[in-house]
Amino acid sequence: MPVVSPDLSSFKENTPVHSIILFLQRFLSSPRFWFVAVVGFTLLYYFAEHEGFYYADDGSYSLYAHQVLHGGFHFDDYSFCHRFMVFVPTTLFYWLWDHNIYTTTLWPLLCTLGTLLLLYLTFRKKHPVAISWALVLLGLYYFQLNTSNYLYPDNILLFFTTACLLVLYRARNPLPSVKEEVYWGMGFAVLNLLAFLTKETIVYTVPFYLTLFGYQAFRRQNSRFWFTAAVTGILLLAAYFLLYKIYSGDALQRLYDIKATNTAETKQAYLDTRSATLFPRLTYGPFLFFIGTGLAIPLAMAALFWMSNSKKQPFSLSSPIYFWLIAMLGMLLPIWFGTATVDFYKPMPLVPRMFHPLLPAFCLLAGLTMEQVWNKRIAFLYLAVVFGISTLLVSQNMVVMYLPLTLFFAVLFFWNRSWPHWLGLLAVAAVLCIRPVYFMIKPTVSYYFEQKALVDQHLNHENGRHVVLMDSFLLEKFDFFYGFQVPKNYTFQEYSAYLKSAHPATDSVFLLINNGVLEHPELMLTLREKDILPLFPSAQLINQKGKVKLFMLPKDSLK
């Protein structure tokens, strides 16, 4: 559908105002502009909102990368250690530029930008409007941005999932030559293996793969592509399991560790509450989740698919919009109803980053739909109603996203005229930016950089024997602040453990309190500074940065 130009009749031609409006119209109608804008915003978010360290999964992956580089890597019976495509590339960056917070998170950032680039290059010529919508909906989605500056597998998996789906998108029609069928089939198998080496949730794409395979097998299309992909995949998996057999002694070691990780800590707690949680999780729960996370925006637009097929074209996976519709449904159903464990039924938790494999299909279907239905008044009315309902259902802090969209599409419905696509893109982009911008200007919660500065300045003596006291949470991840090369003359203990232990000759004892970590709502810690300081009444504050405080215990208190 061509971009509808605004009415410029009220402005005389060749006037400055007329020229500026024409320039803006061409500028804002270009997918290149939206690609550059989204990439620029991603980079801005990456640096402006970088928390440094999350004291969770990123610490494990960073440790594995360090072990690969310096020796000592081994399987530790946890599923994370098998996700080589998360930490092996990070090893390369450690080797090139040493260990720091930016080399730790560079790989997720590159995969985020790579995802945007793949989509842009694929659709910019044939579907310039659709890709503009898709880039805005995916690139400015808060939880996708949120995982661009942590060493988590989700944006890395997003890249490989997108690459796999785009290969199938190219192969939705008969490929022109035998050579292309073979090459694309081999590439498809390799990309899926790399995705599997990133995170196991790539398996949620399999139902869609089988659907497309069955469709093309029935029509006798691309048989060499599928045969090559299957043979290559079998050979790669055979080599993969053989290496496991050689390295660990058990070809299925990863599968056992996945099962243990998924069940060890959550099984009994889940089974105790299953009767109360299973029904909402399988029925209305995901809808509330989509609304609460902002995914309702692309989902609502994608749901307009029924309105886009005005010519009542027959179903065909060769059609871009049908392809991405089936891709979305093929991945949504197993994520909605499938199980995340092997030995008992437990649906995937409703955590935003778990739905990253769905984002390409969600946003591309939404973009292709908006390309078709824009300027249909019924579509504007539908979006105003859906976002209005969402406004009533969400928490107060999300009203700021849905209420402006409700009003915007209501205005478009009542003010009956032709509107350019870029006006809608500007409105949706502005709304999607609200949450990321809020977190960019919001004070840090982990105070990583402040703690790192204190460590470098005060807790890095070359001589003497030193003890650093901290909470149990920091104690688990403190080696990250030393690049996993902790000075041997330092001992780290929990506050209460130090009080109960014998104290050999020690030159200094430091008390480190990171109030940002203690007060972090997601960590649910109950210990506070007011509980710690009474245990050490003689502690003397020697430095403070933000909410991080470093105390020293006088020598006479060490006896």
Coordinates of C-alpha atoms in Angstrom, one line a residue:
M1 CA 0.0 0.0 0.0
P2 CA 1.6 3.3 -1.0
V3 CA 2.3 5.9 1.7
V4 CA -0.5 8.4 1.9
S5 CA 0.8 12.0 1.7
P6 CA -0.6 14.7 3.9
D7 CA -2.7 17.5 2.3
L8 CA -0.2 20.3 1.4
S9 CA -2.7 22.3 -0.5
S10 CA -2.8 25.0 2.1
F11 CA 0.9 25.8 1.6
K12 CA 2.1 27.4 -1.5
E13 CA 4.7 25.6 -3.5
N14 CA 8.3 26.6 -3.4
T15 CA 7.9 28.3 0.0
P16 CA 10.2 27.4 2.9
V17 CA 7.3 25.8 4.9
H18 CA 6.3 23.7 1.9
S19 CA 9.9 22.6 1.3
I20 CA 10.3 21.6 5.0
I21 CA 7.1 19.6 5.1
L22 CA 8.1 17.8 1.9
F23 CA 11.5 17.0 3.3
L24 CA 10.0 15.7 6.6
Q25 CA 7.5 13.6 4.7
R26 CA 10.3 11.9 2.6
F27 CA 12.5 11.6 5.7
L28 CA 10.0 10.1 8.0
S29 CA 8.6 7.8 5.3
S30 CA 12.0 6.2 4.7
P31 CA 12.7 2.8 6.4
R32 CA 16.3 3.9 6.5
F33 CA 15.4 6.7 8.8
W34 CA 13.6 4.3 11.2
F35 CA 16.5 1.8 11.1
V36 CA 19.0 4.5 11.9
A37 CA 16.7 6.0 14.6
V38 CA 16.1 2.6 16.3
V39 CA 19.8 1.6 16.1
G40 CA 20.7 5.0 17.6
F41 CA 18.2 4.7 20.4
T42 CA 19.5 1.2 21.1
L43 CA 23.1 2.5 21.5
L44 CA 21.9 5.4 23.6
Y45 CA 20.0 3.0 25.9
Y46 CA 23.0 0.6 26.1
F47 CA 25.3 3.2 27.5
A48 CA 22.9 5.5 29.4
E49 CA 21.0 2.7 31.2
H50 CA 23.9 0.2 31.6
E51 CA 23.7 -1.1 35.2
G52 CA 27.0 -2.8 34.9
F53 CA 26.1 -6.1 36.6
Y54 CA 23.0 -7.9 37.6
Y55 CA 24.5 -10.3 40.1
A56 CA 22.7 -13.2 38.5
D57 CA 23.0 -15.3 35.3
D58 CA 25.4 -12.8 33.8
G59 CA 27.9 -13.7 36.5
S60 CA 27.8 -17.3 35.5
Y61 CA 28.3 -16.8 31.8
S62 CA 31.1 -14.3 32.4
L63 CA 32.9 -16.8 34.6
Y64 CA 32.6 -19.5 31.9
A65 CA 34.1 -17.1 29.4
H66 CA 37.0 -16.4 31.8
Q67 CA 37.5 -20.1 32.3
V68 CA 37.5 -20.8 28.5
L69 CA 40.2 -18.1 28.1
H70 CA 42.4 -18.9 31.0
G71 CA 41.7 -22.6 31.4
G72 CA 39.7 -24.5 33.9
F73 CA 36.3 -24.7 32.1
H74 CA 34.3 -27.7 33.1
F75 CA 30.6 -28.7 33.2
D76 CA 29.2 -27.8 36.6
D77 CA 25.8 -29.7 36.4
Y78 CA 24.0 -26.5 35.5
S79 CA 22.3 -25.9 32.2
F80 CA 24.1 -22.5 31.7
C81 CA 27.5 -24.1 31.1
H82 CA 26.2 -25.8 27.9
R83 CA 25.2 -22.5 26.2
F84 CA 28.4 -22.0 24.4
M85 CA 27.2 -19.4 22.0
V86 CA 26.6 -17.1 25.0
F87 CA 30.0 -17.1 26.6
V88 CA 32.4 -18.4 23.9
P89 CA 32.1 -15.2 21.8
T90 CA 32.5 -13.2 25.0
T91 CA 35.8 -15.0 25.5
L92 CA 37.0 -13.5 22.2
F93 CA 36.2 -10.0 23.5
Y94 CA 38.0 -10.7 26.8
W95 CA 41.0 -11.8 24.8
L96 CA 40.9 -8.7 22.6
W97 CA 40.1 -6.0 25.2
D98 CA 40.4 -7.6 28.6
H99 CA 37.6 -8.2 31.2
N100 CA 35.3 -5.3 31.8
I101 CA 31.6 -4.6 31.8
Y102 CA 31.5 -3.5 28.2
T103 CA 33.4 -6.5 26.8
T104 CA 31.0 -8.7 28.9
T105 CA 27.9 -7.2 27.3
L106 CA 29.2 -6.5 23.8
W107 CA 28.0 -9.8 22.3
P108 CA 24.3 -9.3 23.3
L109 CA 24.5 -5.7 21.9
L110 CA 25.9 -6.9 18.6
C111 CA 23.2 -9.5 18.3
T112 CA 20.5 -6.9 19.0
L113 CA 21.9 -4.7 16.3
G114 CA 22.3 -7.7 14.0
T115 CA 18.7 -8.6 14.4
L116 CA 17.6 -5.1 13.3
L117 CA 20.0 -5.2 10.4
L118 CA 18.7 -8.6 9.1
L119 CA 15.1 -7.4 9.2
Y120 CA 15.9 -4.1 7.5
L121 CA 17.9 -5.7 4.7
T122 CA 15.3 -8.3 4.0
F123 CA 12.2 -6.0 3.8
R124 CA 13.4 -2.5 3.1
K125 CA 12.7 -2.7 -0.7
K126 CA 9.5 -4.7 -1.0
H127 CA 7.8 -3.7 2.2
P128 CA 9.2 -0.3 3.3
V129 CA 6.2 0.6 5.4
A130 CA 5.9 -2.8 7.1
I131 CA 9.6 -2.9 8.0
S132 CA 9.4 0.6 9.5
W133 CA 6.6 -0.6 11.8
A134 CA 8.4 -3.8 12.6
L135 CA 11.7 -2.0 13.5
V136 CA 9.8 0.4 15.8
L137 CA 7.8 -2.3 17.5
L138 CA 10.7 -4.6 18.0
G139 CA 13.6 -2.2 18.4
L140 CA 11.9 0.0 20.9
Y141 CA 10.2 -2.7 22.9
Y142 CA 11.5 -2.2 26.5
F143 CA 12.3 -5.8 27.4
Q144 CA 14.2 -6.3 24.2
L145 CA 16.3 -3.2 25.0
N146 CA 16.6 -4.4 28.7
T147 CA 18.4 -7.5 27.6
S148 CA 20.8 -5.8 25.2
N149 CA 23.2 -4.7 28.0
Y150 CA 23.3 -7.8 30.1
L151 CA 25.1 -11.1 29.3
Y152 CA 21.9 -13.1 29.0
P153 CA 21.1 -15.5 26.1
D154 CA 17.8 -14.0 25.1
N155 CA 18.9 -11.3 22.6
I156 CA 21.5 -13.7 21.2
L157 CA 18.8 -16.3 20.7
L158 CA 16.6 -13.5 19.1
F159 CA 19.3 -13.0 16.5
F160 CA 19.6 -16.7 15.6
T161 CA 15.8 -17.2 15.7
T162 CA 15.4 -14.3 13.3
A163 CA 18.1 -15.6 11.0
C164 CA 16.4 -19.1 10.9
L165 CA 13.0 -17.6 10.2
L166 CA 14.3 -15.4 7.4
V167 CA 16.0 -18.4 5.8
L168 CA 12.6 -20.1 5.7
Y169 CA 11.0 -16.9 4.5
R170 CA 13.3 -17.0 1.5
A171 CA 12.5 -20.6 1.0
R172 CA 8.7 -20.2 1.3
N173 CA 8.8 -20.2 -2.5
P174 CA 10.6 -22.7 -4.7
L175 CA 14.3 -21.7 -4.7
P176 CA 15.6 -21.0 -8.2
S177 CA 18.5 -23.6 -8.4
V178 CA 19.7 -26.8 -6.9
K179 CA 22.8 -25.0 -5.6
E180 CA 20.7 -22.5 -3.7
E181 CA 18.5 -25.2 -2.2
V182 CA 21.6 -27.0 -0.9
Y183 CA 23.4 -23.9 0.4
W184 CA 20.4 -22.5 2.1
G185 CA 19.5 -26.0 3.6
M186 CA 23.0 -26.3 5.1
G187 CA 22.9 -22.7 6.4
F188 CA 19.5 -23.4 8.0
A189 CA 20.8 -26.4 9.9
V190 CA 23.9 -24.6 11.1
L191 CA 21.9 -21.6 12.3
N192 CA 19.6 -23.9 14.3
L193 CA 22.5 -25.6 15.9
L194 CA 24.0 -22.2 16.9
A195 CA 20.6 -21.2 18.3
F196 CA 20.5 -24.5 20.3
L197 CA 24.0 -23.7 21.6
T198 CA 22.5 -20.4 22.8
K199 CA 19.3 -21.5 24.6
E200 CA 17.1 -24.6 24.5
T201 CA 13.9 -22.6 23.8
I202 CA 14.7 -22.6 20.1
V203 CA 12.7 -25.8 20.2
Y204 CA 9.5 -23.7 20.2
T205 CA 10.1 -23.0 16.5
V206 CA 9.9 -26.7 15.6
P207 CA 6.1 -26.8 15.2
F208 CA 6.3 -24.1 12.6
Y209 CA 9.3 -25.8 10.9
L210 CA 7.2 -29.0 10.6
T211 CA 4.2 -27.0 9.3
L212 CA 6.2 -25.4 6.5
F213 CA 7.9 -28.7 5.7
G214 CA 4.5 -30.5 5.4
Y215 CA 3.1 -27.7 3.3
Q216 CA 6.0 -27.8 0.9
A217 CA 6.3 -31.6 0.9
F218 CA 2.6 -31.7 -0.2
R219 CA 3.3 -29.3 -3.0
R220 CA 6.6 -30.9 -3.8
Q221 CA 8.6 -27.8 -3.3
N222 CA 12.2 -27.3 -2.1
S223 CA 12.7 -31.0 -1.4
R224 CA 16.5 -30.7 -1.7
F225 CA 16.5 -27.8 0.8
W226 CA 14.7 -29.9 3.4
F227 CA 16.8 -33.0 2.6
T228 CA 20.0 -31.1 2.9
A229 CA 18.9 -29.4 6.1
A230 CA 17.9 -32.7 7.7
V231 CA 21.1 -34.5 6.7
T232 CA 23.3 -31.6 7.8
G233 CA 21.4 -31.3 11.0
I234 CA 21.7 -35.0 11.8
L235 CA 25.5 -34.9 11.1
L236 CA 25.9 -31.8 13.3
L237 CA 24.0 -33.3 16.2
A238 CA 25.9 -36.6 15.9
A239 CA 29.2 -34.7 16.1
Y240 CA 27.8 -32.6 19.0
F241 CA 26.7 -35.6 21.1
L242 CA 30.0 -37.4 20.2
L243 CA 32.0 -34.5 21.6
Y244 CA 29.9 -34.7 24.7
K245 CA 30.7 -38.4 25.0
I246 CA 34.4 -37.7 24.7
Y247 CA 34.5 -34.7 26.9
S248 CA 32.1 -35.6 29.7
G249 CA 31.6 -39.3 29.3
D250 CA 27.9 -39.0 28.6
A251 CA 26.5 -37.9 25.3
L252 CA 23.3 -36.8 26.9
Q253 CA 24.9 -34.8 29.7
R254 CA 23.3 -31.5 28.6
L255 CA 19.8 -33.0 28.6
Y256 CA 20.3 -34.3 32.1
D257 CA 21.5 -31.0 33.3
I258 CA 18.6 -29.2 31.7
K259 CA 16.2 -31.5 33.4
A260 CA 17.9 -31.1 36.8
T261 CA 18.0 -27.3 36.5
N262 CA 14.4 -27.0 35.6
T263 CA 13.1 -29.2 38.4
A264 CA 15.5 -29.1 41.3
E265 CA 14.6 -25.7 42.7
T266 CA 11.0 -25.3 41.6
K267 CA 9.3 -28.6 41.4
Q268 CA 7.8 -28.9 44.9
A269 CA 6.9 -25.2 45.1
Y270 CA 5.1 -25.4 41.8
L271 CA 3.3 -28.7 42.5
D272 CA 2.0 -27.2 45.8
T273 CA 0.4 -24.2 44.0
R274 CA -0.4 -25.8 40.6
S275 CA -4.1 -26.2 41.3
A276 CA -4.5 -22.5 41.8
T277 CA -2.1 -21.2 39.1
L278 CA -2.5 -23.6 36.1
F279 CA -6.0 -22.5 34.9
P280 CA -5.2 -18.8 34.7
R281 CA -1.8 -19.5 33.2
L282 CA -3.3 -21.5 30.3
T283 CA -6.3 -19.2 29.7
Y284 CA -6.4 -15.5 30.4
G285 CA -3.0 -15.2 32.1
P286 CA -0.9 -14.7 28.9
F287 CA -3.3 -12.0 27.7
L288 CA -2.8 -10.0 30.9
F289 CA 0.9 -10.7 30.5
F290 CA 1.0 -9.3 27.0
I291 CA -0.9 -6.2 28.2
G292 CA 1.4 -5.7 31.2
T293 CA 4.6 -6.0 29.3
G294 CA 3.6 -3.9 26.3
L295 CA 3.4 -6.8 23.9
A296 CA -0.2 -6.0 23.5
I297 CA 0.7 -3.3 21.1
P298 CA 2.2 -5.5 18.3
L299 CA -0.3 -8.2 19.1
A300 CA -3.3 -5.9 18.7
M301 CA -2.0 -4.7 15.4
A302 CA -1.3 -8.3 14.2
A303 CA -4.8 -9.3 15.2
L304 CA -6.0 -6.9 12.4
F305 CA -4.8 -9.5 10.0
W306 CA -8.4 -10.6 9.2
M307 CA -9.1 -7.0 8.0
S308 CA -6.1 -6.9 5.7
N309 CA -7.2 -9.6 3.4
S310 CA -9.7 -7.4 1.6
K311 CA -9.4 -9.3 -1.7
K312 CA -10.1 -12.7 0.1
Q313 CA -6.9 -14.2 -1.2
P314 CA -6.7 -18.0 -0.7
F315 CA -4.3 -19.2 2.0
S316 CA -0.8 -19.7 0.9
L317 CA 2.5 -19.7 2.8
S318 CA 4.0 -17.9 -0.2
S319 CA 2.2 -14.8 1.0
P320 CA 4.3 -12.8 3.4
I321 CA 1.4 -12.1 5.7
Y322 CA 0.2 -15.7 5.9
F323 CA 3.8 -16.9 6.4
W324 CA 4.3 -14.7 9.5
L325 CA 0.8 -15.4 10.8
I326 CA 1.5 -19.2 10.8
A327 CA 5.0 -18.5 12.2
M328 CA 3.5 -16.6 15.1
L329 CA 0.8 -19.1 15.8
G330 CA 3.3 -22.0 15.4
M331 CA 5.5 -20.6 18.1
L332 CA 2.9 -19.1 20.3
L333 CA 1.0 -22.3 20.9
P334 CA 3.8 -24.4 22.3
I335 CA 5.0 -21.5 24.4
W336 CA 1.5 -21.0 25.7
F337 CA 0.6 -24.6 26.4
G338 CA 3.9 -26.5 26.3
T339 CA 5.9 -27.7 29.2
A340 CA 9.2 -26.3 30.4
T341 CA 10.1 -29.5 32.2
V342 CA 10.4 -33.2 31.3
D343 CA 9.2 -35.2 34.3
F344 CA 6.1 -33.2 35.1
Y345 CA 3.9 -30.6 33.3
K346 CA 4.9 -27.1 34.0
P347 CA 4.2 -24.3 31.5
M348 CA 6.9 -21.7 30.8
P349 CA 6.8 -18.9 33.3
L350 CA 5.4 -15.6 32.0
V351 CA 8.7 -13.8 31.9
P352 CA 9.2 -11.2 29.1
R353 CA 12.6 -12.5 27.9
M354 CA 11.2 -16.0 27.5
F355 CA 9.1 -14.7 24.7
H356 CA 11.9 -13.2 22.7
P357 CA 11.8 -16.0 20.0
L358 CA 8.2 -14.7 19.2
L359 CA 9.2 -11.1 18.7
P360 CA 10.2 -11.3 14.9
A361 CA 6.9 -13.0 13.9
F362 CA 4.9 -10.7 16.2
C363 CA 6.3 -7.5 14.9
L364 CA 6.6 -8.5 11.2
L365 CA 3.0 -9.6 11.1
A366 CA 2.0 -6.4 12.8
G367 CA 4.0 -4.4 10.3
L368 CA 2.6 -6.2 7.3
T369 CA -0.9 -5.8 8.7
M370 CA -0.5 -2.1 9.3
E371 CA 0.8 -1.7 5.8
Q372 CA -2.5 -3.0 4.5
V373 CA -5.1 -1.6 6.9
W374 CA -3.8 1.9 7.5
N375 CA -6.4 4.6 7.0
K376 CA -9.3 2.1 7.4
R377 CA -11.4 3.8 10.0
I378 CA -12.6 0.5 11.5
A379 CA -8.9 -0.4 12.2
F380 CA -8.4 2.9 14.0
L381 CA -11.6 2.3 16.1
Y382 CA -10.5 -1.3 16.9
L383 CA -7.0 -0.1 18.1
A384 CA -8.5 2.7 20.2
V385 CA -10.9 0.2 21.9
V386 CA -8.2 -2.4 22.5
F387 CA -5.8 0.1 23.9
G388 CA -8.6 1.6 25.9
I389 CA -9.3 -1.8 27.5
S390 CA -5.6 -2.3 28.1
T391 CA -5.6 1.1 29.9
L392 CA -8.2 -0.2 32.3
L393 CA -6.4 -3.5 33.0
V394 CA -2.8 -2.4 33.4
S395 CA -1.1 -1.2 36.5
Q396 CA -0.9 2.6 37.0
N397 CA 2.7 2.9 35.7
M398 CA 1.7 1.4 32.3
V399 CA -1.3 3.7 31.8
V400 CA 1.1 6.3 30.3
M401 CA 1.7 3.9 27.4
Y402 CA -1.8 2.8 26.6
L403 CA -3.8 6.0 27.3
P404 CA -1.9 8.1 24.7
L405 CA -2.4 5.4 22.0
T406 CA -6.1 5.2 22.9
L407 CA -6.5 8.9 22.4
F408 CA -4.3 9.0 19.3
F409 CA -6.3 6.3 17.4
A410 CA -9.6 7.7 18.6
V411 CA -8.6 11.0 17.0
L412 CA -7.7 9.3 13.8
F413 CA -11.1 7.6 13.8
F414 CA -13.2 10.7 14.4
W415 CA -11.1 13.0 12.2
N416 CA -11.9 11.2 8.9
R417 CA -9.1 12.0 6.4
S418 CA -6.0 10.3 5.0
W419 CA -3.1 10.1 7.4
P420 CA 0.5 9.3 6.5
H421 CA 2.0 6.1 8.0
W422 CA 4.9 8.1 9.6
L423 CA 2.4 9.9 11.8
G424 CA 1.4 6.6 13.4
L425 CA 5.0 5.5 13.6
L426 CA 6.0 8.7 15.4
A427 CA 3.1 8.2 17.9
V428 CA 3.9 4.6 18.6
A429 CA 7.6 5.2 18.8
A430 CA 7.1 8.1 21.2
V431 CA 5.0 5.9 23.5
L432 CA 7.4 2.9 23.3
C433 CA 10.3 5.2 24.3
I434 CA 8.6 6.3 27.5
R435 CA 9.7 3.3 29.6
P436 CA 13.3 3.1 28.3
V437 CA 13.8 6.8 28.8
Y438 CA 12.4 6.6 32.3
F439 CA 15.0 3.9 33.2
M440 CA 17.8 5.9 31.5
I441 CA 17.2 8.9 33.7
K442 CA 16.3 6.9 36.8
P443 CA 19.1 6.4 39.4
T444 CA 20.9 3.0 39.2
V445 CA 19.7 0.2 41.4
S446 CA 22.7 -2.1 41.5
Y447 CA 25.4 0.6 42.0
Y448 CA 27.9 -1.5 40.2
F449 CA 30.1 1.3 39.0
E450 CA 30.2 2.9 42.4
Q451 CA 31.2 -0.4 44.0
K452 CA 33.8 -1.1 41.3
A453 CA 35.4 2.3 42.0
L454 CA 35.6 1.5 45.7
V455 CA 37.1 -1.9 45.1
D456 CA 39.7 -0.6 42.7
Q457 CA 40.6 2.2 45.1
H458 CA 40.6 0.5 48.5
L459 CA 40.4 -3.3 48.1
N460 CA 43.3 -4.1 45.9
H461 CA 46.4 -4.1 48.2
E462 CA 49.4 -6.0 47.0
N463 CA 50.7 -6.8 50.5
G464 CA 49.2 -7.7 53.8
R465 CA 46.3 -9.9 54.8
H466 CA 42.8 -8.4 54.4
V467 CA 39.3 -9.4 55.1
V468 CA 36.2 -8.0 53.4
L469 CA 32.8 -8.5 54.9
M470 CA 29.6 -8.3 52.8
D471 CA 26.2 -9.8 52.5
S472 CA 25.6 -13.3 51.2
F473 CA 24.3 -12.1 47.9
L474 CA 27.4 -10.1 47.0
L475 CA 29.6 -12.9 48.3
E476 CA 28.5 -15.2 45.5
K477 CA 29.5 -12.8 42.7
F478 CA 32.2 -10.6 44.2
D479 CA 34.9 -12.2 42.1
F480 CA 33.5 -10.5 39.0
F481 CA 34.8 -7.1 40.3
Y482 CA 38.3 -8.6 40.1
G483 CA 37.9 -10.1 36.6
F484 CA 37.7 -13.5 38.4
Q485 CA 41.4 -13.0 39.5
V486 CA 40.9 -12.2 43.2
P487 CA 44.1 -11.2 45.1
K488 CA 45.2 -14.2 47.2
N489 CA 45.8 -12.0 50.2
Y490 CA 42.1 -11.2 50.5
T491 CA 39.4 -13.2 52.3
F492 CA 35.7 -12.5 51.8
Q493 CA 33.2 -13.4 54.4
E494 CA 29.6 -12.8 55.2
Y495 CA 28.9 -10.4 58.1
S496 CA 27.6 -13.0 60.6
A497 CA 30.1 -15.7 59.6
Y498 CA 33.0 -13.4 60.5
L499 CA 31.6 -12.8 64.0
K500 CA 31.5 -16.6 64.6
S501 CA 34.9 -17.4 63.2
A502 CA 38.5 -17.3 64.6
H503 CA 40.6 -14.4 63.4
P504 CA 44.2 -15.1 62.5
A505 CA 46.6 -12.3 62.1
T506 CA 44.9 -9.7 59.8
D507 CA 46.1 -6.3 58.7
S508 CA 42.7 -4.8 58.0
V509 CA 39.0 -5.7 58.0
F510 CA 36.7 -3.9 55.7
L511 CA 32.9 -3.7 55.9
L512 CA 31.3 -3.3 52.4
I513 CA 27.6 -2.4 52.3
N514 CA 25.9 -2.0 48.9
N515 CA 22.5 -0.6 49.9
G516 CA 21.4 -0.6 46.2
V517 CA 21.7 -4.4 46.2
L518 CA 20.1 -4.8 49.6
E519 CA 17.1 -2.6 48.6
H520 CA 16.7 -4.1 45.1
P521 CA 13.1 -5.1 44.9
E522 CA 13.7 -8.1 42.6
L523 CA 16.3 -9.6 44.9
M524 CA 13.9 -9.6 47.9
L525 CA 16.7 -9.3 50.5
T526 CA 15.6 -8.5 54.0
L527 CA 19.0 -7.5 55.4
R528 CA 19.5 -3.7 55.7
E529 CA 22.3 -1.4 56.8
K530 CA 20.5 -0.8 60.1
D531 CA 20.8 -4.5 60.8
I532 CA 24.5 -4.7 59.9
L533 CA 26.1 -1.7 61.6
P534 CA 25.0 -2.6 65.2
L535 CA 27.1 -5.8 64.8
F536 CA 30.2 -3.7 64.3
P537 CA 29.8 -0.6 66.5
S538 CA 33.4 0.5 66.0
A539 CA 33.2 0.5 62.2
Q540 CA 34.5 3.7 60.7
L541 CA 33.3 5.0 57.3
I542 CA 36.3 5.5 55.0
N543 CA 34.5 6.2 51.6
Q544 CA 31.0 6.3 50.1
K545 CA 29.9 6.4 46.5
G546 CA 26.2 6.6 45.9
K547 CA 24.5 4.0 48.1
V548 CA 27.7 1.9 48.5
K549 CA 29.6 2.4 51.7
L550 CA 33.0 1.1 52.8
F551 CA 33.9 0.9 56.5
M552 CA 37.0 -0.2 58.3
L553 CA 37.2 -1.9 61.6
P554 CA 39.9 -0.4 63.9
K555 CA 42.8 -2.8 64.7
D556 CA 42.0 -3.0 68.4
S557 CA 38.6 -4.4 67.5
L558 CA 40.2 -7.3 65.7
K559 CA 41.6 -8.9 68.8

